[in-house]
Amino acid sequence: MSLALYDTWSRAVRPFAPIQPGHVGMYCCGPTVYDHAHIGNLRTYVFEDVLRRALTLNGYTVRHVVNITDVGHLVSDADEGEDKMEKGSRRTGDSAWAIAERYTAAFMADWHALNLLEPSVWCRATGHIAEQIAFIDTLQRKGYVYLTADGLYFDTSKQDDYGYLTRLDHAGLQAGKRVAVGEKRHATDFALWKFSPSDSTRQMEWDSPWGRGFPGWHIECSAMSAKYLSPWFDIHCGGEDHISVHHSNEIAQTQACHGTRLANFWMHGHFLTLDLAKMSKSAGDFVRLQTLIDRGSDPLAYRYLCLTAHYRSSLRFNHEALDAAQSALDRLRKTYSSWPAGGHADAPFVARFNAEVNQDLNLPRALAVLWELVKSDLPAATRRATVDHFDTVLGLRLGEWQTDKVDIPADIAALAEQREKARADRNWAQADHLREVLKAEGWQVEDSASGQRLSPTERAT
Ligand code: AMP
Ligand code: ZN
């Protein structure tokens, strides 16, 4: 098996090889927790989760680091406007710290609902102020920093290859010099440390060698990835919007401080856009996972929808598409749970599925292999075992569906347990009697190789 991934740095799909054999370090830019995540943000995390699962499929041990931006992300990527956290605080009347807490918790809930694997490390910007100050201090000693009235800035003119990731047009920038640069010397320079306003206190501020203030947005990722991975690790991910500013600036900082371009592979998920013409007005243009749940969709149907588009093509969201994903998932669950356990995965199907995954995460094609398998005439137990293998990458929790979906009352569960015991004791008469009792209560029992399965009959639902 060989994995090939698209690398934004080289603008090519190239074979993946880890820096350290057997191990992969992966850093993913996480949420700015001043509001809920929208389903666009979540598409990027689904892509990263599939990538991580694909790496595991290939036998690598993955160290997955995700940051939580709880300070320093200004409203504009050009270092203008307010800090998003302080702005969120003014919007809601709660403290910036309380907001960070609330939206981090909401984000974690979305994360788990989408069956995203737990990262090896979650790290918060506010928990790593000392590391960020030390990083900026090194940059200053190396001559990459200048001071203005409102903060410390990184001088991008010191690097000839600044902006290579985004193929920055330096000549074009010179020509179009009308861009407002404020106190900055060059349009692409960016804040490393911002001073608190002299006439007011901020809710989130810290002392530094340069004055009281807070870190710029980009520095946390350079500092925390160096701490939890190394200044040179395997894969750095984020959404495509990060290429031009955030990731270009992370690279500039790390290049200046450690002499590396941070990650061997740079991978970016393309955007989800809302097809507003096809969506009800009440949904508005800020759609959260909860918005979909309130409409009766399963979070994993949204995950399924994400898998139907390649991560490097944009995905237009509308409710019809989500409903189609929900139907496909329902059909898959129903068929899967009708199959007995105990079979062995079919090697040719596994090889075909893995090959699609390994070709730069071609999940739409991998799903096509899945449906071909479902419709094939292979023994049901073989199909089930093969789908179990596929689901290690798809993450649709097919094996757990039954228990997730059906809420079994305690008295019914107790009867089922007695029946299970009767079956184990080979007391068939008692098992049959209990089946009838359950039926009278509105529950149907199916026996399979993996044990009995309970489902409500019409009466119980
Ligand atoms: P933020 O909370 O704004 O820092 O964004 C969190 C993640 O979501 C980043 O990786 C962004 O690049 C990504 N992102 C933002 N908008 C979208 C979108 N519409 N579709 C896909 N990913 C997005
Ligand atoms: Zn980042």
Coordinates of C-alpha atoms and ligand atoms in Angstrom, one line a residue:
M1 CA 0.0 0.0 0.0
S2 CA 1.3 3.4 -0.7
L3 CA -0.2 6.7 0.2
A4 CA 0.0 9.7 -2.0
L5 CA -1.2 13.2 -0.8
Y6 CA -1.6 16.5 -2.3
D7 CA 0.8 19.0 -0.9
T8 CA -0.1 22.7 -1.3
W9 CA 3.6 23.6 -0.9
S10 CA 4.6 21.7 -4.1
R11 CA 1.2 22.0 -5.7
A12 CA 1.3 18.3 -6.5
V13 CA 0.2 14.9 -5.3
R14 CA 3.3 13.2 -4.1
P15 CA 4.1 9.9 -2.2
F16 CA 3.8 10.3 1.5
A17 CA 6.8 9.2 3.6
P18 CA 7.1 10.1 7.3
I19 CA 10.1 12.0 8.7
Q20 CA 10.5 9.4 11.4
P21 CA 9.6 5.9 10.2
G22 CA 6.3 4.6 11.5
H23 CA 5.2 7.9 13.1
V24 CA 3.3 10.9 11.8
G25 CA 3.1 14.3 13.4
M26 CA 0.0 16.2 12.3
Y27 CA -1.0 19.7 13.3
C28 CA -4.5 21.1 12.5
C29 CA -5.5 24.7 13.1
G30 CA -8.5 24.6 15.4
P31 CA -11.4 26.9 16.0
T32 CA -11.5 30.5 17.2
V33 CA -13.9 30.1 20.1
Y34 CA -15.9 33.4 20.0
D35 CA -19.0 31.8 18.5
H36 CA -20.3 28.4 17.4
A37 CA -18.5 26.5 14.6
H38 CA -20.5 26.5 11.4
I39 CA -20.8 23.5 9.2
G40 CA -18.2 24.9 6.9
N41 CA -15.6 24.8 9.7
L42 CA -16.7 21.3 10.5
R43 CA -16.2 20.1 6.9
T44 CA -12.5 20.9 7.4
Y45 CA -12.3 18.9 10.6
V46 CA -14.1 15.9 8.9
F47 CA -11.4 16.0 6.1
E48 CA -8.6 16.1 8.7
D49 CA -10.2 13.2 10.6
V50 CA -10.4 11.1 7.4
L51 CA -6.7 11.9 6.8
R52 CA -5.8 10.8 10.3
R53 CA -7.8 7.5 9.8
A54 CA -6.1 7.0 6.4
L55 CA -2.7 7.4 8.1
T56 CA -3.7 4.8 10.7
L57 CA -4.9 2.5 7.9
N58 CA -1.4 2.7 6.5
G59 CA 0.1 1.5 9.8
Y60 CA 1.4 4.8 11.1
T61 CA 1.1 6.0 14.7
V62 CA -0.4 9.5 14.5
R63 CA 0.3 12.3 16.9
H64 CA -2.5 14.7 16.2
V65 CA -2.4 18.2 17.7
V66 CA -5.3 20.7 17.5
N67 CA -5.2 24.2 18.9
I68 CA -8.0 26.3 20.3
T69 CA -7.6 30.0 19.5
D70 CA -9.0 31.7 22.5
V71 CA -7.2 35.0 22.1
G72 CA -5.5 37.1 19.5
H73 CA -7.5 36.5 16.3
L74 CA -8.4 39.9 15.1
V75 CA -11.6 40.5 13.1
S76 CA -9.6 41.2 10.0
D77 CA -6.7 38.9 8.9
A78 CA -4.8 42.1 8.1
D79 CA -4.3 42.8 11.8
E80 CA -7.1 45.4 12.0
G81 CA -10.2 45.6 14.0
E82 CA -10.9 44.1 17.4
D83 CA -9.9 40.8 18.9
K84 CA -12.7 38.3 18.1
M85 CA -12.9 37.2 21.7
E86 CA -13.4 40.7 23.1
K87 CA -15.9 41.4 20.4
G88 CA -17.8 38.2 21.3
S89 CA -17.8 39.4 24.9
R90 CA -19.4 42.7 24.0
R91 CA -21.9 40.9 21.8
T92 CA -23.1 38.6 24.6
G93 CA -22.3 40.6 27.7
D94 CA -20.3 37.6 29.1
S95 CA -16.6 37.7 29.9
A96 CA -14.2 36.8 27.2
W97 CA -13.0 33.9 29.4
A98 CA -16.6 32.6 29.8
I99 CA -17.1 32.8 26.1
A100 CA -14.0 30.9 25.3
E101 CA -15.2 28.2 27.8
R102 CA -18.7 28.0 26.4
Y103 CA -17.8 27.8 22.7
T104 CA -14.9 25.4 23.4
A105 CA -17.4 23.1 25.1
A106 CA -19.9 23.5 22.2
F107 CA -17.1 22.8 19.7
M108 CA -16.1 19.6 21.6
A109 CA -19.8 18.5 21.5
D110 CA -19.9 18.9 17.7
W111 CA -16.5 17.1 17.4
H112 CA -17.8 14.0 19.2
A113 CA -21.2 14.1 17.4
L114 CA -19.3 13.8 14.1
N115 CA -17.3 10.9 15.4
L116 CA -14.0 12.8 15.0
L117 CA -11.2 11.0 16.8
E118 CA -9.8 12.6 19.9
P119 CA -6.6 14.5 19.2
S120 CA -3.4 13.5 21.0
V121 CA -3.2 17.0 22.3
W122 CA -5.7 19.9 22.5
C123 CA -3.8 23.1 23.2
R124 CA -5.1 26.6 24.0
A125 CA -3.4 29.8 23.0
T126 CA -4.0 31.3 26.4
G127 CA -2.3 28.3 28.1
H128 CA 0.9 29.0 26.1
I129 CA 1.6 32.7 26.4
A130 CA 5.2 32.1 27.8
E131 CA 6.0 29.9 24.8
Q132 CA 4.8 32.6 22.4
I133 CA 6.7 35.4 24.2
A134 CA 9.9 33.2 24.0
F135 CA 9.3 32.6 20.3
I136 CA 8.9 36.3 19.6
D137 CA 11.9 37.1 21.7
T138 CA 14.0 34.8 19.4
L139 CA 12.6 36.4 16.3
Q140 CA 13.6 39.8 17.7
R141 CA 17.1 38.7 18.6
K142 CA 17.4 37.4 15.0
G143 CA 16.4 40.8 13.6
Y144 CA 13.0 40.0 12.1
V145 CA 10.9 42.3 14.4
Y146 CA 10.1 46.0 14.5
L147 CA 8.2 48.0 17.0
T148 CA 5.3 50.4 16.3
A149 CA 3.0 52.3 18.5
D150 CA 0.5 49.5 18.7
G151 CA 2.7 46.4 18.8
L152 CA 5.5 44.3 17.5
Y153 CA 5.5 43.3 13.9
F154 CA 7.2 40.6 11.8
D155 CA 9.2 42.2 8.9
T156 CA 8.3 40.0 5.9
S157 CA 10.8 41.9 3.6
K158 CA 13.6 40.0 5.4
Q159 CA 12.6 36.8 3.6
D160 CA 13.0 36.6 -0.1
D161 CA 10.7 33.6 -0.3
Y162 CA 8.0 35.0 2.0
G163 CA 4.6 33.8 0.8
Y164 CA 5.9 30.9 -1.4
L165 CA 3.0 28.7 -0.1
T166 CA 0.5 31.1 -1.6
R167 CA 2.8 31.9 -4.6
L168 CA 2.7 35.5 -3.5
D169 CA 3.2 38.0 -6.4
H170 CA 5.8 40.3 -4.9
A171 CA 6.0 42.4 -8.0
G172 CA 2.3 42.8 -8.0
L173 CA 2.3 43.8 -4.4
Q174 CA 4.9 46.5 -5.1
A175 CA 2.8 47.8 -8.0
G176 CA -0.4 47.9 -6.0
K177 CA 1.1 49.8 -3.1
R178 CA -2.1 51.6 -2.4
V179 CA -3.0 49.0 0.2
A180 CA -3.4 50.7 3.5
V181 CA -0.5 49.5 5.7
G182 CA -1.1 51.7 8.7
E183 CA 1.8 51.5 11.0
K184 CA 3.2 48.5 9.2
R185 CA 6.2 48.9 6.9
H186 CA 4.9 46.4 4.3
A187 CA 1.4 45.2 3.5
T188 CA 2.3 41.6 4.3
D189 CA 3.9 42.3 7.7
F190 CA 1.9 41.0 10.6
A191 CA 1.5 41.4 14.3
L192 CA 3.4 39.2 16.8
W193 CA 2.3 41.1 19.9
K194 CA -0.3 43.8 20.2
F195 CA -0.3 46.3 23.0
S196 CA -3.4 46.8 25.2
P197 CA -4.9 50.3 24.6
S198 CA -3.4 52.9 26.9
D199 CA -6.8 54.2 28.0
S200 CA -8.6 50.9 28.8
T201 CA -7.9 47.4 30.1
R202 CA -8.5 44.4 28.1
Q203 CA -10.1 41.3 29.6
M204 CA -7.3 39.1 28.2
E205 CA -3.9 40.6 28.5
W206 CA -0.4 39.7 29.8
D207 CA 2.9 41.3 30.6
S208 CA 5.7 40.9 28.1
P209 CA 9.2 42.3 27.7
W210 CA 7.6 44.8 25.3
G211 CA 4.6 45.9 27.3
R212 CA 1.2 44.7 28.4
G213 CA -0.8 43.2 25.6
F214 CA -1.7 39.9 23.8
P215 CA -0.2 37.7 21.1
G216 CA -1.0 38.0 17.4
W217 CA -3.0 35.1 16.0
H218 CA -0.3 33.3 13.9
I219 CA 2.4 32.9 16.6
E220 CA 0.4 30.4 18.7
C221 CA 0.5 27.8 15.9
S222 CA 4.3 28.1 15.4
A223 CA 5.0 28.0 19.1
M224 CA 2.6 25.2 20.0
S225 CA 3.4 22.9 17.0
A226 CA 7.1 23.3 17.9
K227 CA 6.3 22.4 21.5
Y228 CA 4.0 19.4 20.9
L229 CA 5.6 18.0 17.7
S230 CA 8.8 19.7 16.6
P231 CA 9.7 22.7 14.4
W232 CA 9.8 20.1 11.5
F233 CA 6.9 17.7 11.4
D234 CA 4.9 15.8 8.8
I235 CA 1.6 17.3 8.0
H236 CA 0.0 20.7 8.7
C237 CA -3.7 21.1 7.8
G238 CA -6.4 23.8 7.7
G239 CA -9.0 25.2 5.4
E240 CA -8.0 26.8 2.1
D241 CA -8.5 30.3 3.4
H242 CA -5.4 29.8 5.6
I243 CA -3.0 29.4 2.7
S244 CA -2.6 33.1 1.9
V245 CA -2.2 34.6 5.3
H246 CA -2.2 32.4 8.4
H247 CA -0.1 29.5 7.1
S248 CA 2.2 31.8 5.1
N249 CA 2.8 33.7 8.3
E250 CA 3.3 30.5 10.4
I251 CA 5.9 29.4 7.9
A252 CA 7.7 32.8 7.9
Q253 CA 8.0 32.8 11.7
T254 CA 9.2 29.2 12.0
Q255 CA 11.6 29.7 9.1
A256 CA 13.1 32.7 10.9
C257 CA 13.2 31.1 14.3
H258 CA 14.1 27.4 13.5
G259 CA 15.1 27.4 9.8
T260 CA 12.3 25.0 8.7
R261 CA 9.1 25.5 6.8
L262 CA 7.3 23.8 9.6
A263 CA 5.7 20.8 7.8
N264 CA 6.7 18.5 5.0
F265 CA 3.2 18.4 3.7
W266 CA 0.7 21.3 3.7
M267 CA -2.9 20.1 3.2
H268 CA -6.0 22.3 2.8
G269 CA -9.6 21.5 2.7
H270 CA -11.7 23.4 0.3
F271 CA -14.7 25.3 1.4
L272 CA -18.3 24.3 2.0
T273 CA -20.6 27.0 0.6
L274 CA -24.3 27.4 1.3
D275 CA -26.7 27.1 -1.6
L276 CA -28.9 29.7 -0.2
A277 CA -31.3 29.6 -3.1
K278 CA -32.2 26.1 -2.2
M279 CA -32.3 26.6 1.6
S280 CA -35.2 27.8 3.7
K281 CA -34.8 31.4 4.8
S282 CA -35.2 30.5 8.5
A283 CA -31.8 28.7 8.3
G284 CA -30.1 32.0 7.7
D285 CA -26.6 32.0 6.5
F286 CA -25.0 30.7 9.7
V287 CA -25.7 27.0 9.8
R288 CA -24.5 25.0 12.8
L289 CA -24.5 21.2 13.3
Q290 CA -27.4 21.8 15.8
T291 CA -29.4 23.6 13.1
L292 CA -29.2 20.3 11.1
I293 CA -30.1 18.2 14.2
D294 CA -33.1 20.5 14.9
R295 CA -34.3 19.8 11.4
G296 CA -34.2 16.0 12.1
S297 CA -30.9 15.1 10.5
D298 CA -28.3 12.9 12.1
P299 CA -24.8 14.5 12.6
L300 CA -23.4 11.4 10.9
A301 CA -25.5 12.1 7.8
Y302 CA -23.6 15.4 7.6
R303 CA -20.4 13.5 7.9
Y304 CA -21.6 11.2 5.1
L305 CA -22.4 14.2 2.9
C306 CA -18.8 15.5 3.5
L307 CA -17.5 12.1 2.3
T308 CA -19.4 12.4 -1.0
A309 CA -17.2 15.3 -2.2
H310 CA -13.4 15.2 -2.6
Y311 CA -11.8 17.4 0.0
R312 CA -10.1 19.5 -2.7
S313 CA -13.3 20.4 -4.4
S314 CA -15.8 22.8 -2.9
L315 CA -19.1 21.4 -1.6
R316 CA -22.4 23.3 -2.1
F317 CA -24.6 22.6 0.9
N318 CA -28.4 22.5 0.7
H319 CA -31.0 20.5 2.6
E320 CA -31.8 18.3 -0.4
A321 CA -28.2 17.1 -0.5
L322 CA -28.3 16.5 3.2
D323 CA -31.5 14.5 3.0
A324 CA -30.0 12.4 0.2
A325 CA -27.0 11.7 2.5
Q326 CA -29.4 10.8 5.3
S327 CA -31.3 8.3 3.1
A328 CA -28.1 6.7 1.9
L329 CA -26.8 6.4 5.5
D330 CA -30.2 4.9 6.7
R331 CA -30.1 2.4 3.9
L332 CA -26.5 1.5 4.7
R333 CA -27.3 1.1 8.4
K334 CA -30.3 -1.0 7.8
T335 CA -28.6 -3.3 5.3
Y336 CA -25.5 -3.6 7.5
S337 CA -27.4 -4.5 10.6
S338 CA -29.3 -7.2 8.8
W339 CA -26.0 -9.0 8.1
P340 CA -24.6 -11.5 10.6
A341 CA -21.2 -10.9 12.2
G342 CA -18.4 -13.5 12.2
G343 CA -17.2 -13.3 8.6
H344 CA -13.8 -12.2 7.2
A345 CA -13.2 -9.1 5.1
D346 CA -13.0 -9.7 1.3
A347 CA -9.4 -9.0 0.3
P348 CA -10.0 -7.7 -3.3
F349 CA -12.7 -5.2 -2.0
V350 CA -10.4 -4.1 0.8
A351 CA -7.5 -3.6 -1.7
R352 CA -9.8 -1.5 -4.0
F353 CA -11.1 0.6 -1.1
N354 CA -7.6 1.2 0.3
A355 CA -6.3 2.2 -3.1
E356 CA -9.0 4.9 -3.4
V357 CA -8.3 6.2 0.1
N358 CA -4.6 6.2 -0.6
Q359 CA -5.0 8.2 -3.8
D360 CA -5.2 11.6 -2.0
L361 CA -8.2 10.5 0.0
N362 CA -10.6 9.9 -2.8
L363 CA -13.5 9.2 -0.6
P364 CA -16.2 9.6 -3.3
R365 CA -14.6 6.7 -5.1
A366 CA -14.2 4.8 -1.9
L367 CA -17.9 5.2 -1.3
A368 CA -18.6 3.9 -4.7
V369 CA -16.6 0.8 -3.9
L370 CA -18.7 0.5 -0.7
W371 CA -22.0 0.5 -2.5
E372 CA -20.7 -2.0 -5.1
L373 CA -19.8 -4.3 -2.2
V374 CA -23.2 -3.8 -0.6
K375 CA -24.9 -4.9 -3.8
S376 CA -22.5 -7.7 -4.5
D377 CA -23.5 -11.4 -4.0
L378 CA -20.7 -12.0 -1.5
P379 CA -21.9 -13.8 1.7
A380 CA -23.6 -11.3 4.1
A381 CA -21.1 -12.0 6.9
T382 CA -18.2 -11.3 4.5
R383 CA -19.8 -8.0 3.4
R384 CA -20.3 -7.0 7.0
A385 CA -16.7 -7.7 7.9
T386 CA -15.5 -5.8 4.8
V387 CA -17.7 -2.8 5.7
D388 CA -16.3 -2.9 9.2
H389 CA -12.9 -2.4 7.7
F390 CA -14.2 0.5 5.5
D391 CA -15.7 2.1 8.5
T392 CA -12.4 2.5 10.2
V393 CA -11.9 5.3 7.6
L394 CA -15.5 6.4 7.0
G395 CA -16.2 6.8 10.7
L396 CA -19.9 6.3 10.4
R397 CA -20.2 4.1 13.5
L398 CA -22.1 1.4 11.7
G399 CA -21.3 -1.2 14.3
E400 CA -22.8 0.9 17.1
W401 CA -25.8 2.1 15.2
Q402 CA -28.4 -0.2 16.8
T403 CA -27.6 0.7 20.3
D404 CA -27.3 4.4 19.5
K405 CA -30.5 4.6 17.8
V406 CA -32.9 2.6 19.9
D407 CA -33.7 3.7 23.4
I408 CA -34.5 0.5 25.2
P409 CA -36.5 0.9 28.4
A410 CA -35.0 -0.7 31.5
D411 CA -37.8 -3.3 32.0
I412 CA -37.4 -4.4 28.3
A413 CA -33.6 -4.6 28.6
A414 CA -34.0 -6.8 31.7
L415 CA -36.3 -9.2 29.8
A416 CA -33.9 -9.3 26.9
E417 CA -31.1 -10.1 29.4
Q418 CA -33.1 -12.9 30.9
R419 CA -33.6 -14.2 27.4
E420 CA -29.9 -13.9 26.5
K421 CA -29.2 -16.0 29.6
A422 CA -31.8 -18.6 28.7
R423 CA -30.2 -18.9 25.3
A424 CA -26.8 -19.2 26.8
D425 CA -28.2 -22.0 29.1
R426 CA -29.7 -23.6 26.0
N427 CA -33.1 -23.3 27.6
W428 CA -34.9 -22.8 24.3
A429 CA -38.4 -23.1 25.8
Q430 CA -37.7 -20.2 28.1
A431 CA -36.1 -18.2 25.4
D432 CA -39.1 -18.7 23.1
H433 CA -41.4 -17.7 25.9
L434 CA -39.5 -14.5 26.6
R435 CA -39.6 -13.7 22.9
E436 CA -43.4 -13.9 23.1
V437 CA -43.4 -11.7 26.2
L438 CA -41.2 -9.1 24.5
K439 CA -43.4 -9.2 21.4
A440 CA -46.4 -8.5 23.5
E441 CA -44.6 -5.5 24.9
G442 CA -43.9 -4.3 21.3
W443 CA -40.3 -5.5 20.8
Q444 CA -39.1 -7.8 18.2
V445 CA -36.1 -10.0 18.8
E446 CA -33.8 -11.2 16.1
D447 CA -31.1 -13.8 16.8
S448 CA -27.8 -13.5 14.9
A449 CA -24.3 -14.8 15.3
S450 CA -23.4 -11.6 17.2
G451 CA -26.3 -12.1 19.7
Q452 CA -29.9 -10.9 19.8
R453 CA -31.0 -7.6 18.4
L454 CA -34.0 -5.7 19.7
S455 CA -36.1 -3.5 17.6
P456 CA -39.4 -1.8 18.3
T457 CA -42.4 -3.1 16.4
E458 CA -45.0 -0.6 15.1
R459 CA -46.7 -0.6 18.5
A460 CA -43.7 0.4 20.6
T461 CA -42.7 3.4 18.5
Ligands
AMP1 P1 -11.8 29.5 12.3 O1 -12.6 29.1 13.6 O2 -12.4 30.7 11.6 O3 -10.3 29.7 12.7 O4 -11.8 28.3 11.3 C1 -11.7 27.0 11.7 C2 -11.4 26.1 10.5 O5 -12.4 26.1 9.5 C3 -10.1 26.6 9.7 O6 -9.4 25.5 9.3 C4 -10.7 27.3 8.5 O7 -9.8 27.3 7.4 C5 -12.0 26.4 8.2 N1 -13.1 27.1 7.5 C6 -13.6 28.3 7.6 N2 -14.6 28.5 6.8 C7 -14.8 27.3 6.1 C8 -15.8 26.9 5.1 N3 -16.7 27.6 4.6 N4 -15.6 25.6 4.6 C9 -14.6 24.8 5.1 N5 -13.7 25.2 6.0 C10 -13.8 26.4 6.5
ZN2 ZN -2.8 27.8 12.8

